Amino acid sequence: MGAAQIVARPRTLTGAEVEQLDPYAFFAVLGKRVIHPGGRAATDELIRRADFRADQRVLDVGCGVGTTAIRIARGFGASVTAVDIAPLMLERAATNVDRAGLRERIAVEDGDICALRFADGTFDRVVAEAVTMFVDRPRAAGELVRVCKPGGRVLATEFYWRKPPTPEARQLFLGEVCPGLQFDSLEDWVQLYTAAGLTDVRVETGPFHMMTPAGFLHDEGLMNSMAVMGRAIFGPAYARKKMAWLMPRVARAVPYLGFILVSGTRPVTVAEA
Ligand SMILES: C[S@@+](CC[C@H](N)C(=O)[O-])C[C@H]1O[C@@H](n2cnc3c(N)ncnc32)[C@H](O)[C@@H]1O
């Protein structure tokens, strides 16, 4: 059974709703477009590794506001299915896809990375930027590999600790800023995706670009950086309060955090060859 295409328009949230948002949803509400640790630089590398083409079916799981799905559909002509679990993200992704004039090429729909509705081997490329770490990781990685065609590629970006964090940095980030997030070392991610069935696993790492001033500017461009910061600083008092709580905590953890891009191939079995 197919899923309904999301067409809703974003509504304005109340102060109490904004208070409850996780940091990523909060940045989406402020208008930020790139919402994963490695920022645009990590997506650039993902795109290089993916070798997207016009005849491919691509799945972007945890698509956020649709930025990467739009890059893939616009840049390569591929057919993209963009899935997220959060209505807030789906509404913004659908709006952005509409504005980009790409409704014919990108389907935006509700879905859970731990229980994807697609049959085994549906997609040529499966992308998940900063999603697996929020959920049951082996199950999510297993789903990403299951829906990928034999011979297709799975590409995921995640957080990892670039150097051992101080107890304070660990507690601030995992205990307060992003409770429930699960990640550890580079080896840990390689093992997870290898156990899920990928071969030829490769990794690329880099700093937590998204939250450095240079990275923010690179990801959003001058105009959108100013618009996002303007909303955070001159917007409603509840948004200012949330930003004032968030930024010092994130800043304490930034030196220890990095992004990892994991990519690999779903092997072709003898029966499939
Ligand atoms: C850090 S944001 C990344 C968004 C987007 N991939 C990007 O890079 O801009 C994590 C995204 O994963 C989504 N998400 C969290 N749990 C999910 C799940 N179980 N299934 C699908 N998406 C999920 C969130 O709603 C959010 O949009």
PDB file of C-alpha atoms and ligand atoms in Angstrom:
ATOM      1  CA  MET A   1       0.000   0.000   0.000  1.00  0.00           C
ATOM      2  CA  GLY A   2       1.393   3.426  -0.924  1.00  0.00           C
ATOM      3  CA  ALA A   3       1.641   6.306   1.540  1.00  0.00           C
ATOM      4  CA  ALA A   4      -0.166   9.620   1.104  1.00  0.00           C
ATOM      5  CA  GLN A   5       1.921  12.470  -0.277  1.00  0.00           C
ATOM      6  CA  ILE A   6       2.275  15.203   2.377  1.00  0.00           C
ATOM      7  CA  VAL A   7       0.987  18.553   1.146  1.00  0.00           C
ATOM      8  CA  ALA A   8       0.287  20.430   4.416  1.00  0.00           C
ATOM      9  CA  ARG A   9       1.627  23.924   4.972  1.00  0.00           C
ATOM     10  CA  PRO A  10       3.679  24.660   8.110  1.00  0.00           C
ATOM     11  CA  ARG A  11       1.654  26.244  10.881  1.00  0.00           C
ATOM     12  CA  THR A  12       2.974  28.683  13.479  1.00  0.00           C
ATOM     13  CA  LEU A  13       3.848  26.943  16.745  1.00  0.00           C
ATOM     14  CA  THR A  14       2.959  28.208  20.213  1.00  0.00           C
ATOM     15  CA  GLY A  15       5.650  29.153  22.740  1.00  0.00           C
ATOM     16  CA  ALA A  16       4.917  25.980  24.730  1.00  0.00           C
ATOM     17  CA  GLU A  17       5.366  23.837  21.603  1.00  0.00           C
ATOM     18  CA  VAL A  18       8.678  25.519  20.750  1.00  0.00           C
ATOM     19  CA  GLU A  19       9.831  24.918  24.330  1.00  0.00           C
ATOM     20  CA  GLN A  20       9.380  21.140  23.783  1.00  0.00           C
ATOM     21  CA  LEU A  21      11.211  20.911  20.448  1.00  0.00           C
ATOM     22  CA  ASP A  22      14.474  19.001  20.142  1.00  0.00           C
ATOM     23  CA  PRO A  23      17.354  21.172  18.865  1.00  0.00           C
ATOM     24  CA  TYR A  24      16.991  19.953  15.278  1.00  0.00           C
ATOM     25  CA  ALA A  25      13.305  20.696  15.063  1.00  0.00           C
ATOM     26  CA  PHE A  26      14.001  24.073  16.692  1.00  0.00           C
ATOM     27  CA  PHE A  27      16.539  24.929  13.988  1.00  0.00           C
ATOM     28  CA  ALA A  28      14.052  23.818  11.324  1.00  0.00           C
ATOM     29  CA  VAL A  29      11.448  26.167  12.804  1.00  0.00           C
ATOM     30  CA  LEU A  30      14.006  28.998  12.715  1.00  0.00           C
ATOM     31  CA  GLY A  31      14.429  28.296   8.988  1.00  0.00           C
ATOM     32  CA  LYS A  32      17.734  26.420   9.012  1.00  0.00           C
ATOM     33  CA  ARG A  33      17.989  24.140   5.980  1.00  0.00           C
ATOM     34  CA  VAL A  34      21.000  21.915   6.724  1.00  0.00           C
ATOM     35  CA  ILE A  35      20.466  20.078   9.995  1.00  0.00           C
ATOM     36  CA  HIS A  36      23.141  17.434  10.502  1.00  0.00           C
ATOM     37  CA  PRO A  37      26.534  17.551  12.196  1.00  0.00           C
ATOM     38  CA  GLY A  38      28.799  17.590   9.140  1.00  0.00           C
ATOM     39  CA  GLY A  39      26.690  20.191   7.362  1.00  0.00           C
ATOM     40  CA  ARG A  40      26.861  20.781   3.626  1.00  0.00           C
ATOM     41  CA  ALA A  41      30.479  19.538   3.459  1.00  0.00           C
ATOM     42  CA  ALA A  42      29.335  16.114   4.653  1.00  0.00           C
ATOM     43  CA  THR A  43      26.500  16.063   2.100  1.00  0.00           C
ATOM     44  CA  ASP A  44      28.977  17.060  -0.654  1.00  0.00           C
ATOM     45  CA  GLU A  45      31.073  14.019   0.220  1.00  0.00           C
ATOM     46  CA  LEU A  46      27.984  11.798   0.447  1.00  0.00           C
ATOM     47  CA  ILE A  47      26.990  12.917  -3.046  1.00  0.00           C
ATOM     48  CA  ARG A  48      30.482  12.151  -4.378  1.00  0.00           C
ATOM     49  CA  ARG A  49      30.329   8.658  -2.889  1.00  0.00           C
ATOM     50  CA  ALA A  50      26.763   7.932  -3.987  1.00  0.00           C
ATOM     51  CA  ASP A  51      27.212   8.364  -7.742  1.00  0.00           C
ATOM     52  CA  PHE A  52      23.578   9.446  -8.196  1.00  0.00           C
ATOM     53  CA  ARG A  53      22.033   9.140 -11.663  1.00  0.00           C
ATOM     54  CA  ALA A  54      18.747  10.056 -13.307  1.00  0.00           C
ATOM     55  CA  ASP A  55      17.544   6.465 -13.654  1.00  0.00           C
ATOM     56  CA  GLN A  56      17.863   5.723  -9.941  1.00  0.00           C
ATOM     57  CA  ARG A  57      15.299   5.480  -7.172  1.00  0.00           C
ATOM     58  CA  VAL A  58      16.660   7.138  -4.047  1.00  0.00           C
ATOM     59  CA  LEU A  59      15.323   7.001  -0.485  1.00  0.00           C
ATOM     60  CA  ASP A  60      16.199   9.814   1.946  1.00  0.00           C
ATOM     61  CA  VAL A  61      15.162   8.677   5.430  1.00  0.00           C
ATOM     62  CA  GLY A  62      14.788  11.302   8.173  1.00  0.00           C
ATOM     63  CA  CYS A  63      14.737  13.901   5.425  1.00  0.00           C
ATOM     64  CA  GLY A  64      14.203  16.886   7.730  1.00  0.00           C
ATOM     65  CA  VAL A  65      13.135  19.906   5.687  1.00  0.00           C
ATOM     66  CA  GLY A  66      14.014  18.162   2.407  1.00  0.00           C
ATOM     67  CA  THR A  67      17.295  19.920   1.592  1.00  0.00           C
ATOM     68  CA  THR A  68      19.296  16.861   0.522  1.00  0.00           C
ATOM     69  CA  ALA A  69      16.338  15.265  -1.294  1.00  0.00           C
ATOM     70  CA  ILE A  70      16.010  18.494  -3.319  1.00  0.00           C
ATOM     71  CA  ARG A  71      19.751  18.546  -4.096  1.00  0.00           C
ATOM     72  CA  ILE A  72      19.622  14.952  -5.350  1.00  0.00           C
ATOM     73  CA  ALA A  73      16.483  15.370  -7.473  1.00  0.00           C
ATOM     74  CA  ARG A  74      17.549  18.738  -8.891  1.00  0.00           C
ATOM     75  CA  GLY A  75      21.207  17.915  -9.413  1.00  0.00           C
ATOM     76  CA  PHE A  76      20.885  14.409 -10.850  1.00  0.00           C
ATOM     77  CA  GLY A  77      17.277  13.990 -11.967  1.00  0.00           C
ATOM     78  CA  ALA A  78      16.782  10.934  -9.720  1.00  0.00           C
ATOM     79  CA  SER A  79      13.362  10.006  -8.315  1.00  0.00           C
ATOM     80  CA  VAL A  80      13.494  10.606  -4.579  1.00  0.00           C
ATOM     81  CA  THR A  81      11.263   9.391  -1.772  1.00  0.00           C
ATOM     82  CA  ALA A  82      11.776  11.609   1.290  1.00  0.00           C
ATOM     83  CA  VAL A  83      10.557  10.105   4.549  1.00  0.00           C
ATOM     84  CA  ASP A  84      10.417  11.519   8.072  1.00  0.00           C
ATOM     85  CA  ILE A  85       8.583  10.665  11.279  1.00  0.00           C
ATOM     86  CA  ALA A  86       7.948  14.249  12.433  1.00  0.00           C
ATOM     87  CA  PRO A  87       4.896  16.107  11.032  1.00  0.00           C
ATOM     88  CA  LEU A  88       6.713  19.410  11.532  1.00  0.00           C
ATOM     89  CA  MET A  89       9.588  18.293   9.287  1.00  0.00           C
ATOM     90  CA  LEU A  90       7.257  16.738   6.716  1.00  0.00           C
ATOM     91  CA  GLU A  91       5.240  19.949   6.371  1.00  0.00           C
ATOM     92  CA  ARG A  92       8.384  21.984   5.804  1.00  0.00           C
ATOM     93  CA  ALA A  93       9.879  19.416   3.429  1.00  0.00           C
ATOM     94  CA  ALA A  94       6.662  19.365   1.354  1.00  0.00           C
ATOM     95  CA  THR A  95       6.628  23.165   1.190  1.00  0.00           C
ATOM     96  CA  ASN A  96      10.285  23.307   0.140  1.00  0.00           C
ATOM     97  CA  VAL A  97       9.745  20.657  -2.535  1.00  0.00           C
ATOM     98  CA  ASP A  98       6.775  22.622  -3.878  1.00  0.00           C
ATOM     99  CA  ARG A  99       8.787  25.842  -3.942  1.00  0.00           C
ATOM    100  CA  ALA A 100      11.591  24.055  -5.780  1.00  0.00           C
ATOM    101  CA  GLY A 101       9.052  22.882  -8.383  1.00  0.00           C
ATOM    102  CA  LEU A 102      10.021  19.250  -7.779  1.00  0.00           C
ATOM    103  CA  ARG A 103       6.744  17.596  -6.779  1.00  0.00           C
ATOM    104  CA  GLU A 104       6.925  15.346  -9.809  1.00  0.00           C
ATOM    105  CA  ARG A 105      10.276  13.995  -8.734  1.00  0.00           C
ATOM    106  CA  ILE A 106      10.158  13.961  -4.919  1.00  0.00           C
ATOM    107  CA  ALA A 107       7.502  12.166  -2.869  1.00  0.00           C
ATOM    108  CA  VAL A 108       7.407  13.362   0.750  1.00  0.00           C
ATOM    109  CA  GLU A 109       5.862  10.883   3.149  1.00  0.00           C
ATOM    110  CA  ASP A 110       5.519   9.790   6.722  1.00  0.00           C
ATOM    111  CA  GLY A 111       7.692   6.854   7.790  1.00  0.00           C
ATOM    112  CA  ASP A 112       9.775   5.328  10.553  1.00  0.00           C
ATOM    113  CA  ILE A 113      13.365   4.302   9.881  1.00  0.00           C
ATOM    114  CA  CYS A 114      12.812   1.278  12.139  1.00  0.00           C
ATOM    115  CA  ALA A 115       9.845  -0.031  10.122  1.00  0.00           C
ATOM    116  CA  LEU A 116      10.006   1.170   6.527  1.00  0.00           C
ATOM    117  CA  ARG A 117       6.977   0.258   4.426  1.00  0.00           C
ATOM    118  CA  PHE A 118       9.021  -0.571   1.297  1.00  0.00           C
ATOM    119  CA  ALA A 119       9.715  -4.046  -0.056  1.00  0.00           C
ATOM    120  CA  ASP A 120      13.210  -5.495   0.121  1.00  0.00           C
ATOM    121  CA  GLY A 121      15.536  -4.135  -2.555  1.00  0.00           C
ATOM    122  CA  THR A 122      13.365  -1.188  -3.655  1.00  0.00           C
ATOM    123  CA  PHE A 123      15.979   1.588  -3.915  1.00  0.00           C
ATOM    124  CA  ASP A 124      19.278   2.053  -5.768  1.00  0.00           C
ATOM    125  CA  ARG A 125      20.554   4.445  -3.121  1.00  0.00           C
ATOM    126  CA  VAL A 126      19.479   4.827   0.514  1.00  0.00           C
ATOM    127  CA  VAL A 127      20.500   7.948   2.430  1.00  0.00           C
ATOM    128  CA  ALA A 128      20.071   8.740   6.133  1.00  0.00           C
ATOM    129  CA  GLU A 129      21.743  11.886   7.442  1.00  0.00           C
ATOM    130  CA  ALA A 130      21.821  12.011  11.243  1.00  0.00           C
ATOM    131  CA  VAL A 131      18.880   9.699  11.947  1.00  0.00           C
ATOM    132  CA  THR A 132      20.014   6.218  12.995  1.00  0.00           C
ATOM    133  CA  MET A 133      21.557   7.540  16.216  1.00  0.00           C
ATOM    134  CA  PHE A 134      18.129   8.676  17.480  1.00  0.00           C
ATOM    135  CA  VAL A 135      16.590   5.200  17.430  1.00  0.00           C
ATOM    136  CA  ASP A 136      17.272   1.462  17.852  1.00  0.00           C
ATOM    137  CA  ARG A 137      20.483   1.534  15.820  1.00  0.00           C
ATOM    138  CA  PRO A 138      20.832  -2.111  14.676  1.00  0.00           C
ATOM    139  CA  ARG A 139      17.180  -2.182  13.651  1.00  0.00           C
ATOM    140  CA  ALA A 140      17.411   1.103  11.730  1.00  0.00           C
ATOM    141  CA  ALA A 141      20.645   0.130   9.963  1.00  0.00           C
ATOM    142  CA  GLY A 142      19.042  -3.229   9.083  1.00  0.00           C
ATOM    143  CA  GLU A 143      16.084  -1.441   7.515  1.00  0.00           C
ATOM    144  CA  LEU A 144      18.312   0.866   5.444  1.00  0.00           C
ATOM    145  CA  VAL A 145      20.159  -2.156   4.044  1.00  0.00           C
ATOM    146  CA  ARG A 146      16.981  -4.233   3.534  1.00  0.00           C
ATOM    147  CA  VAL A 147      15.269  -1.660   1.280  1.00  0.00           C
ATOM    148  CA  CYS A 148      18.449  -1.149  -0.793  1.00  0.00           C
ATOM    149  CA  LYS A 149      18.807  -3.174  -4.013  1.00  0.00           C
ATOM    150  CA  PRO A 150      21.581  -5.768  -4.135  1.00  0.00           C
ATOM    151  CA  GLY A 151      24.526  -3.889  -5.592  1.00  0.00           C
ATOM    152  CA  GLY A 152      23.039  -0.575  -4.400  1.00  0.00           C
ATOM    153  CA  ARG A 153      24.583   1.775  -1.840  1.00  0.00           C
ATOM    154  CA  VAL A 154      23.630   2.926   1.647  1.00  0.00           C
ATOM    155  CA  LEU A 155      25.081   6.210   2.898  1.00  0.00           C
ATOM    156  CA  ALA A 156      24.635   7.571   6.415  1.00  0.00           C
ATOM    157  CA  THR A 157      26.074  10.424   8.434  1.00  0.00           C
ATOM    158  CA  GLU A 158      26.163  10.347  12.225  1.00  0.00           C
ATOM    159  CA  PHE A 159      27.803  11.981  15.217  1.00  0.00           C
ATOM    160  CA  TYR A 160      30.867  10.410  16.805  1.00  0.00           C
ATOM    161  CA  TRP A 161      33.301  11.447  19.510  1.00  0.00           C
ATOM    162  CA  ARG A 162      36.438  12.737  17.755  1.00  0.00           C
ATOM    163  CA  LYS A 163      38.254  12.657  21.063  1.00  0.00           C
ATOM    164  CA  PRO A 164      37.118  11.331  24.426  1.00  0.00           C
ATOM    165  CA  PRO A 165      34.734  13.920  25.886  1.00  0.00           C
ATOM    166  CA  THR A 166      35.050  15.254  29.391  1.00  0.00           C
ATOM    167  CA  PRO A 167      32.289  13.922  31.678  1.00  0.00           C
ATOM    168  CA  GLU A 168      30.821  17.435  31.605  1.00  0.00           C
ATOM    169  CA  ALA A 169      30.738  17.641  27.779  1.00  0.00           C
ATOM    170  CA  ARG A 170      29.185  14.158  27.544  1.00  0.00           C
ATOM    171  CA  GLN A 171      26.530  14.973  30.122  1.00  0.00           C
ATOM    172  CA  LEU A 172      25.691  18.352  28.555  1.00  0.00           C
ATOM    173  CA  PHE A 173      25.296  16.917  25.066  1.00  0.00           C
ATOM    174  CA  LEU A 174      23.782  13.486  25.645  1.00  0.00           C
ATOM    175  CA  GLY A 175      22.092  14.232  28.944  1.00  0.00           C
ATOM    176  CA  GLU A 176      20.654  17.681  28.268  1.00  0.00           C
ATOM    177  CA  VAL A 177      20.860  18.844  24.626  1.00  0.00           C
ATOM    178  CA  CYS A 178      19.989  15.549  22.874  1.00  0.00           C
ATOM    179  CA  PRO A 179      18.759  13.042  25.453  1.00  0.00           C
ATOM    180  CA  GLY A 180      18.408   9.552  24.021  1.00  0.00           C
ATOM    181  CA  LEU A 181      21.009  10.038  21.275  1.00  0.00           C
ATOM    182  CA  GLN A 182      23.328   7.015  20.991  1.00  0.00           C
ATOM    183  CA  PHE A 183      26.755   7.032  19.392  1.00  0.00           C
ATOM    184  CA  ASP A 184      30.318   6.367  20.313  1.00  0.00           C
ATOM    185  CA  SER A 185      33.443   5.770  18.215  1.00  0.00           C
ATOM    186  CA  LEU A 186      34.221   5.434  14.524  1.00  0.00           C
ATOM    187  CA  GLU A 187      34.751   1.669  14.933  1.00  0.00           C
ATOM    188  CA  ASP A 188      31.369   1.385  16.589  1.00  0.00           C
ATOM    189  CA  TRP A 189      29.600   2.783  13.476  1.00  0.00           C
ATOM    190  CA  VAL A 190      31.618   0.633  11.062  1.00  0.00           C
ATOM    191  CA  GLN A 191      30.722  -2.449  13.071  1.00  0.00           C
ATOM    192  CA  LEU A 192      27.043  -1.492  13.171  1.00  0.00           C
ATOM    193  CA  TYR A 193      26.700  -1.056   9.405  1.00  0.00           C
ATOM    194  CA  THR A 194      28.851  -4.104   8.646  1.00  0.00           C
ATOM    195  CA  ALA A 195      26.661  -6.204  10.940  1.00  0.00           C
ATOM    196  CA  ALA A 196      23.619  -4.819   9.086  1.00  0.00           C
ATOM    197  CA  GLY A 197      24.969  -6.417   5.893  1.00  0.00           C
ATOM    198  CA  LEU A 198      27.014  -3.758   4.064  1.00  0.00           C
ATOM    199  CA  THR A 199      30.294  -4.647   2.381  1.00  0.00           C
ATOM    200  CA  ASP A 200      33.067  -2.391   1.173  1.00  0.00           C
ATOM    201  CA  VAL A 201      32.325  -0.054   4.091  1.00  0.00           C
ATOM    202  CA  ARG A 202      34.163   3.259   3.892  1.00  0.00           C
ATOM    203  CA  VAL A 203      34.222   6.186   6.289  1.00  0.00           C
ATOM    204  CA  GLU A 204      34.973   9.875   6.096  1.00  0.00           C
ATOM    205  CA  THR A 205      35.128  12.053   9.183  1.00  0.00           C
ATOM    206  CA  GLY A 206      35.252  15.739   9.996  1.00  0.00           C
ATOM    207  CA  PRO A 207      34.390  18.329  12.622  1.00  0.00           C
ATOM    208  CA  PHE A 208      30.928  19.360  13.834  1.00  0.00           C
ATOM    209  CA  HIS A 209      30.728  21.985  11.041  1.00  0.00           C
ATOM    210  CA  MET A 210      27.061  22.733  11.554  1.00  0.00           C
ATOM    211  CA  MET A 211      27.630  24.642  14.768  1.00  0.00           C
ATOM    212  CA  THR A 212      30.806  26.541  13.939  1.00  0.00           C
ATOM    213  CA  PRO A 213      30.337  30.118  12.623  1.00  0.00           C
ATOM    214  CA  ALA A 214      32.154  29.289   9.354  1.00  0.00           C
ATOM    215  CA  GLY A 215      30.199  26.059   8.932  1.00  0.00           C
ATOM    216  CA  PHE A 216      26.890  27.776   9.617  1.00  0.00           C
ATOM    217  CA  LEU A 217      27.654  30.418   6.990  1.00  0.00           C
ATOM    218  CA  HIS A 218      28.803  27.807   4.470  1.00  0.00           C
ATOM    219  CA  ASP A 219      25.663  25.699   5.017  1.00  0.00           C
ATOM    220  CA  GLU A 220      23.083  28.457   4.869  1.00  0.00           C
ATOM    221  CA  GLY A 221      24.683  31.241   2.834  1.00  0.00           C
ATOM    222  CA  LEU A 222      24.802  34.840   4.070  1.00  0.00           C
ATOM    223  CA  MET A 223      21.119  35.700   3.607  1.00  0.00           C
ATOM    224  CA  ASN A 224      19.666  32.633   5.281  1.00  0.00           C
ATOM    225  CA  SER A 225      22.261  32.739   8.081  1.00  0.00           C
ATOM    226  CA  MET A 226      21.141  36.293   8.819  1.00  0.00           C
ATOM    227  CA  ALA A 227      17.469  35.300   8.605  1.00  0.00           C
ATOM    228  CA  VAL A 228      17.914  32.343  10.998  1.00  0.00           C
ATOM    229  CA  MET A 229      19.949  34.337  13.502  1.00  0.00           C
ATOM    230  CA  GLY A 230      17.541  37.261  13.172  1.00  0.00           C
ATOM    231  CA  ARG A 231      14.609  35.005  14.126  1.00  0.00           C
ATOM    232  CA  ALA A 232      16.615  33.588  17.046  1.00  0.00           C
ATOM    233  CA  ILE A 233      17.679  36.997  18.367  1.00  0.00           C
ATOM    234  CA  PHE A 234      14.773  39.286  17.487  1.00  0.00           C
ATOM    235  CA  GLY A 235      11.983  36.696  17.414  1.00  0.00           C
ATOM    236  CA  PRO A 236       9.612  35.836  20.256  1.00  0.00           C
ATOM    237  CA  ALA A 237      11.067  35.768  23.792  1.00  0.00           C
ATOM    238  CA  TYR A 238      10.578  31.971  24.035  1.00  0.00           C
ATOM    239  CA  ALA A 239      12.823  31.435  20.992  1.00  0.00           C
ATOM    240  CA  ARG A 240      15.524  33.704  22.487  1.00  0.00           C
ATOM    241  CA  LYS A 241      15.290  31.838  25.776  1.00  0.00           C
ATOM    242  CA  LYS A 242      15.665  28.456  24.086  1.00  0.00           C
ATOM    243  CA  MET A 243      18.639  29.683  22.037  1.00  0.00           C
ATOM    244  CA  ALA A 244      20.293  31.133  25.155  1.00  0.00           C
ATOM    245  CA  TRP A 245      19.916  27.759  26.884  1.00  0.00           C
ATOM    246  CA  LEU A 246      21.096  25.735  23.894  1.00  0.00           C
ATOM    247  CA  MET A 247      24.136  27.542  22.547  1.00  0.00           C
ATOM    248  CA  PRO A 248      26.462  27.474  25.593  1.00  0.00           C
ATOM    249  CA  ARG A 249      25.774  23.768  26.105  1.00  0.00           C
ATOM    250  CA  VAL A 250      26.448  22.923  22.467  1.00  0.00           C
ATOM    251  CA  ALA A 251      29.582  25.099  22.480  1.00  0.00           C
ATOM    252  CA  ARG A 252      31.034  23.076  25.382  1.00  0.00           C
ATOM    253  CA  ALA A 253      30.551  19.819  23.460  1.00  0.00           C
ATOM    254  CA  VAL A 254      31.615  21.009  19.967  1.00  0.00           C
ATOM    255  CA  PRO A 255      35.380  20.413  20.437  1.00  0.00           C
ATOM    256  CA  TYR A 256      34.792  16.718  21.126  1.00  0.00           C
ATOM    257  CA  LEU A 257      32.211  16.028  18.462  1.00  0.00           C
ATOM    258  CA  GLY A 258      32.540  15.218  14.790  1.00  0.00           C
ATOM    259  CA  PHE A 259      30.609  13.750  11.938  1.00  0.00           C
ATOM    260  CA  ILE A 260      31.201  10.393  10.328  1.00  0.00           C
ATOM    261  CA  LEU A 261      29.970   9.461   6.866  1.00  0.00           C
ATOM    262  CA  VAL A 262      29.586   5.701   6.480  1.00  0.00           C
ATOM    263  CA  SER A 263      28.963   4.278   3.025  1.00  0.00           C
ATOM    264  CA  GLY A 264      28.789   0.732   1.773  1.00  0.00           C
ATOM    265  CA  THR A 265      27.277  -1.647  -0.761  1.00  0.00           C
ATOM    266  CA  ARG A 266      24.520  -4.194  -0.284  1.00  0.00           C
ATOM    267  CA  PRO A 267      26.168  -7.308  -1.677  1.00  0.00           C
ATOM    268  CA  VAL A 268      24.669  -9.318  -4.514  1.00  0.00           C
ATOM    269  CA  THR A 269      24.122 -12.907  -3.392  1.00  0.00           C
ATOM    270  CA  VAL A 270      24.852 -15.885  -5.661  1.00  0.00           C
ATOM    271  CA  ALA A 271      21.101 -16.429  -6.140  1.00  0.00           C
ATOM    272  CA  GLU A 272      20.646 -12.790  -7.224  1.00  0.00           C
ATOM    273  CA  ALA A 273      23.672 -12.674  -9.532  1.00  0.00           C
TER     274      ALA A 273
HETATM  275  C1  LIG B   1      19.199  15.638  12.812  1.00  0.00           C
HETATM  276  S1  LIG B   1      17.732  15.714  11.893  1.00  0.00           S
HETATM  277  C2  LIG B   1      18.374  15.456  10.252  1.00  0.00           C
HETATM  278  C3  LIG B   1      17.453  15.970   9.185  1.00  0.00           C
HETATM  279  C4  LIG B   1      17.980  15.829   7.758  1.00  0.00           C
HETATM  280  N1  LIG B   1      18.388  14.479   7.457  1.00  0.00           N
HETATM  281  C5  LIG B   1      19.152  16.759   7.534  1.00  0.00           C
HETATM  282  O1  LIG B   1      20.265  16.266   7.478  1.00  0.00           O
HETATM  283  O2  LIG B   1      18.937  17.971   7.431  1.00  0.00           O
HETATM  284  C6  LIG B   1      17.030  14.124  12.254  1.00  0.00           C
HETATM  285  C7  LIG B   1      15.767  13.833  11.482  1.00  0.00           C
HETATM  286  O3  LIG B   1      15.379  12.482  11.708  1.00  0.00           O
HETATM  287  C8  LIG B   1      13.994  12.431  11.902  1.00  0.00           C
HETATM  288  N2  LIG B   1      13.677  11.209  12.653  1.00  0.00           N
HETATM  289  C9  LIG B   1      13.874  10.956  13.961  1.00  0.00           C
HETATM  290  N3  LIG B   1      13.452   9.716  14.273  1.00  0.00           N
HETATM  291  C10 LIG B   1      13.006   9.161  13.116  1.00  0.00           C
HETATM  292  C11 LIG B   1      12.448   7.897  12.780  1.00  0.00           C
HETATM  293  N4  LIG B   1      12.257   6.959  13.703  1.00  0.00           N
HETATM  294  N5  LIG B   1      12.105   7.667  11.500  1.00  0.00           N
HETATM  295  C12 LIG B   1      12.278   8.622  10.553  1.00  0.00           C
HETATM  296  N6  LIG B   1      12.781   9.848  10.809  1.00  0.00           N
HETATM  297  C13 LIG B   1      13.144  10.114  12.078  1.00  0.00           C
HETATM  298  C14 LIG B   1      13.684  13.715  12.639  1.00  0.00           C
HETATM  299  O4  LIG B   1      12.326  14.067  12.578  1.00  0.00           O
HETATM  300  C15 LIG B   1      14.594  14.692  11.914  1.00  0.00           C
HETATM  301  O5  LIG B   1      13.992  15.243  10.786  1.00  0.00           O
END
